[in-house]
Short mmCIF file of C-alpha atoms and ligand atoms in Angstrom, two decimals:
data_model
loop_
_atom_site.label_atom_id
_atom_site.label_comp_id
_atom_site.label_asym_id
_atom_site.label_seq_id
_atom_site.Cartn_x
_atom_site.Cartn_y
_atom_site.Cartn_z
CA MET A 18 9.45 25.91 18.22
CA THR A 19 8.79 23.02 15.83
CA ARG A 20 9.17 23.79 12.15
CA SER A 21 6.58 22.93 9.49
CA TRP A 22 6.74 19.96 7.13
CA ALA A 23 6.00 22.25 4.16
CA GLU A 24 6.47 20.87 0.66
CA PRO A 25 9.90 21.04 -1.04
CA TRP A 26 8.21 21.88 -4.38
CA LYS A 27 5.88 24.41 -5.95
CA ILE A 28 2.96 23.95 -8.31
CA LYS A 29 3.52 24.43 -12.06
CA MET A 30 0.33 22.96 -13.52
CA VAL A 31 -3.15 22.52 -12.07
CA GLU A 32 -6.02 20.13 -12.74
CA PRO A 33 -9.51 21.50 -12.01
CA LEU A 34 -11.66 19.44 -9.63
CA SER A 35 -15.37 18.86 -10.00
CA MET A 36 -17.64 20.18 -7.29
CA THR A 37 -20.96 18.38 -6.73
CA THR A 38 -24.07 18.89 -4.62
CA ARG A 39 -25.18 16.55 -1.87
CA ASP A 40 -28.14 15.41 -4.04
CA GLN A 41 -25.76 14.52 -6.88
CA ARG A 42 -23.53 12.57 -4.49
CA GLU A 43 -26.47 10.64 -3.03
CA ASP A 44 -27.40 9.55 -6.55
CA ALA A 45 -23.80 8.76 -7.43
CA ILE A 46 -23.18 6.51 -4.43
CA ARG A 47 -26.47 4.66 -4.96
CA ASP A 48 -25.53 4.09 -8.62
CA ALA A 49 -22.11 2.86 -7.43
CA GLY A 50 -23.71 0.24 -5.16
CA TYR A 51 -22.29 2.03 -2.08
CA ASN A 52 -18.82 1.01 -3.19
CA THR A 53 -16.40 3.93 -3.56
CA PHE A 54 -14.38 1.87 -6.10
CA LEU A 55 -17.37 2.11 -8.45
CA LEU A 56 -17.70 5.91 -8.36
CA ARG A 57 -16.62 7.90 -11.39
CA SER A 58 -13.74 10.17 -10.50
CA ASP A 59 -15.67 13.06 -12.06
CA ASP A 60 -18.08 12.74 -9.14
CA VAL A 61 -15.23 12.95 -6.59
CA TYR A 62 -13.86 16.18 -5.12
CA ILE A 63 -10.84 15.05 -3.06
CA ASP A 64 -9.77 11.56 -4.03
CA LEU A 65 -8.20 9.67 -1.14
CA LEU A 66 -9.13 6.23 -2.48
CA THR A 67 -5.49 5.33 -2.83
CA ASP A 68 -1.94 6.60 -2.97
CA SER A 69 -1.35 4.11 -5.78
CA GLY A 70 -0.56 5.57 -9.18
CA THR A 71 -1.97 8.92 -8.08
CA SER A 72 1.29 10.79 -7.46
CA ALA A 73 2.15 14.00 -9.29
CA MET A 74 5.30 13.52 -11.34
CA SER A 75 8.00 16.19 -11.26
CA ASP A 76 9.04 18.32 -14.24
CA ARG A 77 12.13 16.12 -14.47
CA GLN A 78 10.01 12.99 -14.72
CA TRP A 79 7.80 14.55 -17.39
CA SER A 80 10.88 15.46 -19.41
CA ALA A 81 12.29 11.98 -18.87
CA LEU A 82 9.21 10.61 -20.66
CA MET A 83 10.47 12.23 -23.86
CA LEU A 84 13.74 10.35 -23.56
CA GLY A 85 12.04 6.96 -23.52
CA ASP A 86 13.74 4.43 -25.77
CA GLU A 87 10.98 2.25 -27.22
CA ALA A 88 13.29 -0.38 -28.70
CA TYR A 89 11.72 -3.81 -28.31
CA ALA A 90 14.94 -5.29 -26.99
CA GLY A 91 17.80 -3.81 -25.01
CA ALA A 92 16.28 -0.35 -24.57
CA ARG A 93 18.51 2.33 -23.06
CA SER A 94 15.67 3.16 -20.66
CA PHE A 95 15.78 -0.36 -19.23
CA TYR A 96 19.46 -0.06 -18.38
CA LYS A 97 18.82 3.29 -16.69
CA LEU A 98 16.19 1.60 -14.57
CA VAL A 99 18.53 -1.30 -13.72
CA GLU A 100 21.12 1.23 -12.55
CA ALA A 101 18.61 3.19 -10.47
CA VAL A 102 17.30 0.04 -8.74
CA SER A 103 20.83 -1.17 -8.11
CA ASP A 104 22.00 2.19 -6.69
CA VAL A 105 18.93 2.91 -4.57
CA TYR A 106 17.70 -0.57 -3.54
CA GLY A 107 20.93 -2.53 -3.88
CA TYR A 108 19.51 -5.41 -5.95
CA GLU A 109 21.39 -6.38 -9.11
CA GLU A 110 18.75 -8.48 -10.87
CA LEU A 111 15.70 -6.58 -12.14
CA ILE A 112 12.51 -8.01 -13.58
CA PRO A 113 10.29 -5.12 -14.72
CA THR A 114 6.52 -5.69 -14.49
CA HIS A 115 3.39 -3.70 -15.29
CA GLN A 116 2.74 -3.08 -11.58
CA GLY A 117 3.24 -4.71 -8.20
CA ARG A 118 0.86 -7.60 -8.66
CA GLY A 119 2.70 -8.66 -11.83
CA ALA A 120 5.82 -9.11 -9.71
CA GLU A 121 3.81 -10.92 -7.00
CA HIS A 122 2.42 -13.30 -9.60
CA ILE A 123 5.87 -14.26 -10.89
CA LEU A 124 7.45 -14.56 -7.44
CA SER A 125 4.58 -16.66 -6.07
CA GLN A 126 4.56 -19.02 -9.06
CA LEU A 127 8.32 -19.53 -8.80
CA LEU A 128 8.72 -20.04 -5.07
CA ILE A 129 5.41 -21.47 -3.83
CA GLY A 130 4.33 -25.06 -4.39
CA PRO A 131 1.02 -26.65 -3.37
CA GLY A 132 0.95 -27.19 0.40
CA ASP A 133 3.63 -24.59 1.11
CA VAL A 134 3.24 -22.01 3.83
CA VAL A 135 4.00 -18.30 3.48
CA PRO A 136 4.34 -16.44 6.78
CA GLY A 137 3.96 -12.68 6.53
CA ASN A 138 3.30 -9.51 8.50
CA MET A 139 -0.45 -9.07 8.03
CA TYR A 140 -1.49 -9.48 4.43
CA PHE A 141 -2.05 -7.40 1.36
CA THR A 142 -5.02 -8.31 -0.84
CA THR A 143 -3.24 -9.00 -4.14
CA THR A 144 -0.15 -10.46 -2.44
CA ARG A 145 -2.17 -13.04 -0.53
CA TYR A 146 -4.27 -13.74 -3.60
CA HIS A 147 -1.20 -14.72 -5.61
CA GLN A 148 0.22 -16.77 -2.74
CA GLU A 149 -3.03 -18.74 -2.45
CA HIS A 150 -3.39 -18.97 -6.23
CA ALA A 151 0.03 -20.69 -6.33
CA GLY A 152 -1.21 -23.27 -3.79
CA GLY A 153 0.28 -21.69 -0.67
CA THR A 154 -1.29 -20.87 2.67
CA PHE A 155 -0.63 -17.46 4.11
CA VAL A 156 -0.05 -17.28 7.89
CA ASP A 157 -0.06 -13.93 9.67
CA VAL A 158 2.95 -13.53 12.00
CA ILE A 159 2.76 -9.80 12.68
CA ILE A 160 3.00 -8.66 16.33
CA ASP A 161 -0.32 -8.53 18.22
CA GLU A 162 -0.14 -4.74 18.59
CA ALA A 163 -0.71 -4.40 14.84
CA HIS A 164 -4.27 -5.63 15.31
CA ASP A 165 -4.99 -3.06 18.02
CA PRO A 166 -5.89 0.28 16.41
CA SER A 167 -5.04 2.27 19.54
CA SER A 168 -1.72 0.63 20.46
CA MET A 169 1.04 3.26 20.26
CA HIS A 170 3.76 0.70 19.48
CA PRO A 171 6.26 2.57 17.26
CA PHE A 172 6.85 -0.44 14.98
CA LYS A 173 3.49 -2.13 14.53
CA GLY A 174 4.74 -3.68 11.29
CA ASN A 175 7.25 -5.93 13.12
CA ILE A 176 7.20 -9.69 12.71
CA ASP A 177 6.74 -11.62 15.95
CA LEU A 178 9.73 -13.99 15.94
CA ASP A 179 8.00 -16.42 18.30
CA LYS A 180 5.01 -16.67 15.97
CA LEU A 181 7.36 -17.15 13.02
CA ALA A 182 9.33 -19.85 14.84
CA ALA A 183 6.09 -21.63 15.77
CA VAL A 184 5.04 -21.75 12.11
CA VAL A 185 8.49 -23.00 11.05
CA ASP A 186 8.49 -25.65 13.80
CA GLU A 187 4.99 -26.82 12.89
CA HIS A 188 5.57 -27.18 9.14
CA GLY A 189 9.36 -27.57 8.88
CA ALA A 190 11.65 -25.06 7.19
CA ASP A 191 11.42 -26.80 3.82
CA ARG A 192 7.64 -26.19 3.63
CA ILE A 193 8.14 -22.46 4.13
CA ALA A 194 8.26 -20.99 0.62
CA TYR A 195 9.60 -17.66 1.90
CA VAL A 196 8.81 -15.04 4.48
CA SER A 197 6.74 -12.27 2.95
CA PHE A 198 7.89 -9.15 4.78
CA GLU A 199 6.03 -5.94 3.96
CA THR A 200 7.57 -2.59 4.79
CA ASN A 201 5.23 0.05 6.20
CA VAL A 202 2.36 -2.41 6.40
CA ASN A 203 -0.55 -1.08 4.40
CA MET A 204 -3.42 -3.01 6.00
CA ALA A 205 -2.13 -2.26 9.52
CA GLY A 206 -2.43 1.46 8.80
CA GLY A 207 0.90 2.24 7.12
CA GLN A 208 2.91 0.97 10.10
CA PRO A 209 6.68 0.40 9.90
CA ALA A 210 8.97 -2.44 10.89
CA SER A 211 12.14 -1.58 12.80
CA LEU A 212 15.55 -2.19 11.31
CA ALA A 213 16.36 -4.38 14.31
CA ASN A 214 13.35 -6.58 13.53
CA ILE A 215 14.20 -6.77 9.83
CA LYS A 216 17.74 -7.86 10.74
CA ASP A 217 16.53 -10.44 13.28
CA VAL A 218 14.07 -12.00 10.86
CA TYR A 219 16.71 -12.19 8.14
CA ALA A 220 19.24 -13.77 10.50
CA TYR A 221 16.70 -16.33 11.71
CA CYS A 222 15.65 -17.22 8.15
CA SER A 223 19.16 -17.30 6.68
CA GLU A 224 20.19 -19.91 9.24
CA ARG A 225 17.35 -22.11 7.99
CA ASP A 226 17.65 -21.38 4.25
CA ILE A 227 14.29 -19.63 4.18
CA PRO A 228 14.28 -16.72 1.74
CA VAL A 229 13.05 -13.33 2.94
CA MET A 230 11.18 -11.45 0.25
CA LEU A 231 10.27 -7.87 1.01
CA ASP A 232 7.22 -6.10 -0.25
CA ALA A 233 9.24 -2.89 -0.52
CA THR A 234 6.37 -0.89 -2.01
CA ARG A 235 6.49 1.72 0.78
CA ALA A 236 10.02 1.06 2.08
CA VAL A 237 10.97 4.76 1.85
CA GLU A 238 8.17 5.70 4.24
CA ASN A 239 9.33 2.86 6.51
CA ALA A 240 12.88 4.24 6.33
CA TYR A 241 11.58 7.63 7.46
CA PHE A 242 9.98 6.14 10.57
CA ILE A 243 13.21 4.27 11.37
CA GLN A 244 15.09 7.57 11.13
CA GLN A 245 12.56 9.29 13.40
CA ARG A 246 11.94 6.52 15.94
CA GLU A 247 14.76 3.98 16.13
CA ALA A 248 17.75 4.85 18.29
CA GLY A 249 21.02 5.09 16.40
CA HIS A 250 19.49 6.02 13.03
CA GLU A 251 18.58 9.67 13.64
CA ASN A 252 21.62 10.88 11.72
CA SER A 253 21.40 8.43 8.81
CA SER A 254 19.93 9.56 5.50
CA ILE A 255 16.77 7.95 4.11
CA ALA A 256 18.87 6.66 1.20
CA ASP A 257 21.26 4.86 3.58
CA ILE A 258 18.47 3.42 5.73
CA LEU A 259 16.70 2.09 2.64
CA LEU A 260 19.85 0.22 1.59
CA GLU A 261 20.19 -1.14 5.13
CA ILE A 262 16.61 -2.48 4.93
CA THR A 263 17.05 -4.19 1.58
CA LYS A 264 20.45 -5.61 2.56
CA HIS A 265 18.58 -7.90 4.96
CA SER A 266 16.48 -9.62 2.31
CA ASP A 267 16.86 -11.91 -0.70
CA GLY A 268 14.71 -9.82 -2.98
CA ALA A 269 11.65 -7.64 -3.19
CA THR A 270 8.46 -6.98 -5.05
CA VAL A 271 7.67 -3.30 -5.54
CA SER A 272 4.60 -1.53 -6.79
CA SER A 273 6.22 1.57 -8.28
CA LYS A 274 2.87 3.37 -8.08
CA LYS A 275 3.65 4.41 -4.48
CA ASP A 276 7.13 5.43 -3.19
CA ASN A 277 8.53 5.50 -6.73
CA LEU A 278 6.35 8.47 -7.80
CA VAL A 279 5.02 7.12 -11.09
CA ASN A 280 1.51 6.36 -12.26
CA ILE A 281 2.19 2.83 -13.46
CA GLY A 282 4.93 0.23 -13.15
CA GLY A 283 6.58 -2.15 -10.74
CA PHE A 284 9.30 -4.74 -10.45
CA LEU A 285 10.66 -7.86 -8.90
CA ALA A 286 14.28 -7.51 -7.84
CA VAL A 287 16.41 -10.34 -6.50
CA ARG A 288 20.02 -11.21 -5.78
CA ASP A 289 20.10 -14.80 -7.02
CA PRO A 290 20.92 -14.87 -10.78
CA GLU A 291 19.32 -18.31 -11.13
CA LEU A 292 16.02 -17.15 -9.63
CA ALA A 293 16.22 -14.10 -11.90
CA ARG A 294 16.70 -16.34 -14.93
CA ARG A 295 13.58 -18.32 -14.05
CA ALA A 296 11.67 -15.11 -13.41
CA ARG A 297 12.63 -13.77 -16.85
CA ALA A 298 11.36 -16.96 -18.45
CA MET A 299 7.96 -16.29 -16.86
CA LEU A 300 8.16 -12.58 -17.61
CA VAL A 301 8.34 -13.14 -21.35
CA ALA A 302 5.21 -15.31 -21.17
CA PHE A 303 3.07 -13.13 -18.90
CA GLU A 304 4.33 -9.53 -19.19
CA GLY A 305 6.76 -8.79 -22.02
CA LEU A 306 10.35 -9.20 -23.11
CA HIS A 307 12.84 -9.20 -20.23
CA THR A 308 14.11 -5.68 -21.02
CA TYR A 309 10.69 -4.02 -20.69
CA GLY A 310 8.37 -6.56 -19.07
CA GLY A 311 5.18 -4.64 -18.50
CA MET A 312 6.38 -1.10 -19.20
CA ALA A 313 6.95 1.23 -22.13
CA GLY A 314 10.43 2.72 -22.47
CA ARG A 315 9.12 6.13 -21.38
CA ASP A 316 7.57 4.58 -18.26
CA MET A 317 10.91 3.06 -17.30
CA GLU A 318 12.61 6.45 -17.85
CA ALA A 319 10.14 8.26 -15.56
CA LEU A 320 10.42 5.45 -13.03
CA ALA A 321 14.22 5.57 -12.95
CA GLU A 322 13.99 9.31 -12.26
CA GLY A 323 11.27 8.80 -9.61
CA ILE A 324 13.38 6.20 -7.79
CA ARG A 325 16.27 8.65 -7.57
CA GLU A 326 14.03 11.58 -6.57
CA MET A 327 12.35 9.76 -3.71
CA VAL A 328 15.65 9.56 -1.80
CA ALA A 329 17.59 12.49 -3.30
CA THR A 330 16.82 14.55 -0.18
CA ASP A 331 15.08 13.61 3.05
CA ASP A 332 12.78 16.64 2.62
CA HIS A 333 10.53 14.79 0.18
CA VAL A 334 9.50 11.98 2.51
CA ARG A 335 9.45 14.30 5.52
CA SER A 336 6.81 16.50 3.89
CA ARG A 337 4.94 13.50 2.48
CA VAL A 338 4.57 11.77 5.85
CA GLY A 339 4.18 15.18 7.50
CA GLN A 340 1.07 15.92 5.46
CA VAL A 341 -0.46 12.58 6.43
CA GLY A 342 0.34 13.36 10.07
CA TYR A 343 -1.25 16.80 9.76
CA LEU A 344 -4.60 15.28 8.75
CA GLY A 345 -4.29 12.55 11.37
CA GLU A 346 -3.52 14.98 14.19
CA ALA A 347 -6.55 17.12 13.30
CA LEU A 348 -8.80 14.07 13.74
CA VAL A 349 -7.05 12.85 16.89
CA LYS A 350 -7.45 16.31 18.41
CA TYR A 351 -11.21 16.15 17.91
CA GLY A 352 -11.40 12.63 19.33
CA VAL A 353 -12.22 10.75 16.11
CA PRO A 354 -11.03 7.13 16.60
CA VAL A 355 -8.16 6.50 14.17
CA VAL A 356 -5.31 4.01 13.96
CA THR A 357 -2.34 5.33 15.92
CA PRO A 358 0.45 6.16 15.51
CA ILE A 359 -0.61 7.89 12.28
CA GLY A 360 0.86 5.88 9.40
CA GLY A 361 2.96 6.81 6.41
CA HIS A 362 0.50 6.88 3.52
CA GLY A 363 -2.90 7.52 5.00
CA VAL A 364 -5.14 8.06 7.96
CA PHE A 365 -7.16 5.00 8.90
CA LEU A 366 -10.51 5.63 10.60
CA ASP A 367 -11.56 3.01 13.15
CA ALA A 368 -15.02 2.27 11.76
CA ALA A 369 -15.75 -0.34 14.44
CA ALA A 370 -15.31 2.34 17.13
CA ILE A 371 -17.08 5.08 15.15
CA LEU A 372 -20.13 2.90 14.38
CA PRO A 373 -20.52 0.72 17.48
CA HIS A 374 -24.20 0.17 16.58
CA LEU A 375 -23.25 -1.85 13.47
CA PRO A 376 -22.02 -5.46 13.68
CA GLN A 377 -19.07 -6.30 11.41
CA GLU A 378 -21.38 -8.33 9.10
CA ALA A 379 -23.21 -5.06 8.35
CA PHE A 380 -19.94 -3.73 6.84
CA PRO A 381 -19.42 -0.62 9.00
CA ALA A 382 -16.31 0.56 7.16
CA GLN A 383 -18.02 0.23 3.78
CA ALA A 384 -20.96 2.28 5.12
CA LEU A 385 -18.68 4.91 6.68
CA ALA A 386 -16.73 5.43 3.44
CA ALA A 387 -20.03 5.94 1.60
CA ALA A 388 -21.27 8.43 4.24
CA ILE A 389 -18.10 10.55 4.04
CA TYR A 390 -18.41 10.65 0.26
CA VAL A 391 -22.02 11.83 0.49
CA ASP A 392 -21.05 14.52 3.01
CA SER A 393 -18.23 16.14 1.04
CA GLY A 394 -17.20 14.29 -2.10
CA VAL A 395 -14.11 12.96 -0.29
CA ARG A 396 -13.48 9.40 -1.42
CA GLY A 397 -11.86 6.87 0.93
CA MET A 398 -11.71 3.08 0.83
CA GLU A 399 -13.00 0.20 2.96
CA ARG A 400 -10.23 -1.83 4.59
CA GLY A 401 -12.11 -4.30 6.73
CA ILE A 402 -14.20 -7.41 6.37
CA VAL A 403 -15.13 -6.76 2.73
CA SER A 404 -11.46 -6.40 1.72
CA ALA A 405 -10.51 -9.47 3.75
CA GLY A 406 -12.69 -11.70 1.54
CA ARG A 407 -13.58 -15.30 2.25
CA ASP A 408 -11.53 -18.31 3.28
CA PRO A 409 -11.06 -20.32 0.05
CA GLU A 410 -11.50 -23.60 2.00
CA THR A 411 -14.54 -22.90 4.17
CA GLY A 412 -16.19 -20.08 2.24
CA ASP A 413 -16.65 -18.10 5.47
CA HIS A 414 -15.75 -14.42 5.71
CA HIS A 415 -12.21 -13.78 6.91
CA VAL A 416 -12.97 -11.66 9.98
CA PRO A 417 -10.15 -9.12 10.44
CA LYS A 418 -9.71 -7.44 13.79
CA LEU A 419 -9.32 -4.12 11.99
CA GLU A 420 -12.43 -2.60 10.42
CA LEU A 421 -11.10 0.58 8.85
CA VAL A 422 -11.74 3.32 6.33
CA ARG A 423 -8.52 4.40 4.69
CA LEU A 424 -8.04 8.02 3.68
CA THR A 425 -4.94 7.64 1.53
CA ILE A 426 -2.96 10.71 0.58
CA PRO A 427 -1.55 10.86 -2.97
CA ARG A 428 2.03 12.15 -3.10
CA ARG A 429 2.60 15.80 -4.09
CA VAL A 430 -1.05 16.28 -5.14
CA TYR A 431 -3.19 17.96 -2.48
CA THR A 432 -2.60 20.98 -0.25
CA GLN A 433 -2.98 21.64 3.44
CA SER A 434 -6.37 23.30 2.79
CA HIS A 435 -7.60 20.09 1.14
CA MET A 436 -6.58 18.27 4.32
CA ASP A 437 -8.63 20.79 6.34
CA VAL A 438 -11.71 20.09 4.18
CA VAL A 439 -11.24 16.35 4.73
CA ALA A 440 -10.90 16.73 8.50
CA GLU A 441 -14.03 18.92 8.68
CA SER A 442 -16.05 16.36 6.72
CA VAL A 443 -14.92 13.37 8.79
CA ILE A 444 -15.73 15.28 11.99
CA GLU A 445 -19.20 16.16 10.67
CA VAL A 446 -19.93 12.52 9.81
CA TYR A 447 -18.49 11.33 13.13
CA ASP A 448 -20.80 13.70 15.02
CA HIS A 449 -23.83 12.08 13.33
CA ALA A 450 -22.47 8.54 13.10
CA GLU A 451 -25.52 6.98 14.75
CA ASP A 452 -27.56 7.85 11.61
CA ILE A 453 -25.43 5.59 9.38
CA GLN A 454 -27.17 2.39 8.31
CA GLY A 455 -25.47 -0.96 7.69
CA LEU A 456 -25.11 -2.52 4.23
CA GLU A 457 -25.72 -5.90 2.60
CA PHE A 458 -24.35 -7.39 -0.64
CA THR A 459 -26.42 -7.25 -3.81
CA TYR A 460 -23.45 -8.62 -5.80
CA GLU A 461 -20.40 -10.38 -4.41
CA PRO A 462 -17.58 -11.27 -6.83
CA PRO A 463 -15.69 -14.49 -6.02
CA GLU A 464 -12.18 -12.99 -6.17
CA LEU A 465 -10.88 -9.73 -4.64
CA ARG A 466 -14.52 -8.88 -4.00
CA PHE A 467 -14.00 -5.37 -2.60
CA PHE A 468 -13.13 -3.95 -6.02
CA GLN A 469 -16.47 -4.61 -7.69
CA ALA A 470 -18.95 -5.64 -5.00
CA ARG A 471 -22.30 -3.84 -4.83
CA PHE A 472 -24.37 -3.16 -1.73
CA GLN A 473 -27.65 -1.71 -0.53
CA PRO A 474 -28.65 -0.32 2.87
CA ILE A 475 -30.10 -3.01 5.13
CA SER A 476 -33.80 -2.30 5.28
N1 LIG B 248 1.78 -4.44 -2.09
C1 LIG B 248 1.25 -3.43 -1.38
C2 LIG B 248 1.71 -3.22 0.01
C3 LIG B 248 0.29 -2.60 -1.95
O1 LIG B 248 -0.21 -1.60 -1.22
C4 LIG B 248 -0.13 -2.83 -3.28
C5 LIG B 248 -1.15 -2.02 -3.90
C6 LIG B 248 0.44 -3.90 -3.98
C7 LIG B 248 1.40 -4.68 -3.36
C8 LIG B 248 0.03 -4.23 -5.38
O2 LIG B 248 0.58 -3.34 -6.25
O3 LIG B 248 -1.42 -2.20 -7.23
O4 LIG B 248 0.84 -2.03 -8.28
O5 LIG B 248 -0.42 -4.14 -8.39
N2 LIG B 248 -1.86 -1.25 -3.24
C9 LIG B 248 -2.88 -0.35 -3.77
C10 LIG B 248 -3.55 0.33 -2.63
C11 LIG B 248 -3.82 -0.98 -4.72
O6 LIG B 248 -4.51 1.07 -2.90
O7 LIG B 248 -3.15 0.16 -1.48
P1 LIG B 248 -0.15 -2.91 -7.61
#
């Protein structure tokens, strides 16, 4: 018999949720311009907008907050964080930032020059934004299977080495700023890269002096899939696999709001002291002094504790990914089209397959996220053509192959019964999907438009 993924913690404090009526939710989504980012959280019952900054901290993390050293320079809490990053990720040089995009900003400005190319495995919104903002061009070199929601490839986050080599051959190694390698690729559905692929990419790049920079935001979840799926790693601990991953890179940006179990924070970590020196020079201009960057002393204390907790036992990540799988399996069982295999941080609904009557220009995923909210107060997020934005050169929509609604599970926050409520609501909406109308923009921001765009139903 298989054994349950049940949580290795119990609940000590609760936060009441607001319950709303369908009429209230219809008003709320209209007022929010059919964009779930613009809803007030008071109008949301189960909030699956993101797993970012939404984790529940442990009692140890809450007590760590009280130990925060708020010295402007040389705070004790900073050195604790340096030690935690060094022990758990294996990088010696730490540049603390206010969150992931702060680290992306600094890295992109330092390594990318106008006309440079940045190959990567799919893209993340803020990551690509900073790469383009620095004058680079992002080129997607993820394997084809990543763009196929129903492919059962176990490592859909892998980089296609032939695609990478073609980009390097076309532009020359010296025009490649770095390879941007995301672990557990968010936009692909939380899909991992294999350790073999990470090693191959690093070997290929090292021979050509091309740096490999990880987006290690969800590297722990990636490590879990390596342990479960990649031959030879079934007996390794998550902590050891994580160090094996980072060993094959020159540095990483991390949004600590995910794996690291805190509500705010992030960092850039590198091996090269000279690159770190340049990064610190930027840090003091854009974030804060080099021993706190974008964080308060107490935030660094809680983060150091979170980094250690996330790998202290394998039970944590097993139950975290297990809960995501539980929701995913419930939907698969009913026949709701979702990205498979179920990813590490959320269940991604295939809006293109659920709403075949809507063309992609009618924003099916945006409309589906709004419909699920109206049904139950469950809030998900569009991850399709709206998130992909426009090509800065031509002004045309980027047209991603994936048109998804992401139901992202916060860590240590919701219970199995919440997951049941979510599954029931998605199934209800799926059964009446033909009633869902398409949307059109009433306001389209020029940058990262998905955050603040407003829509109305197409009349
Ligand atoms: N990289 C990845 C893979 C991310 O998922 C995120 C954020 C970032 C970088 C940026 O980090 O938010 O701390 O500045 N993802 C959030 C999400 C916003 O909802 O997926 P940040």
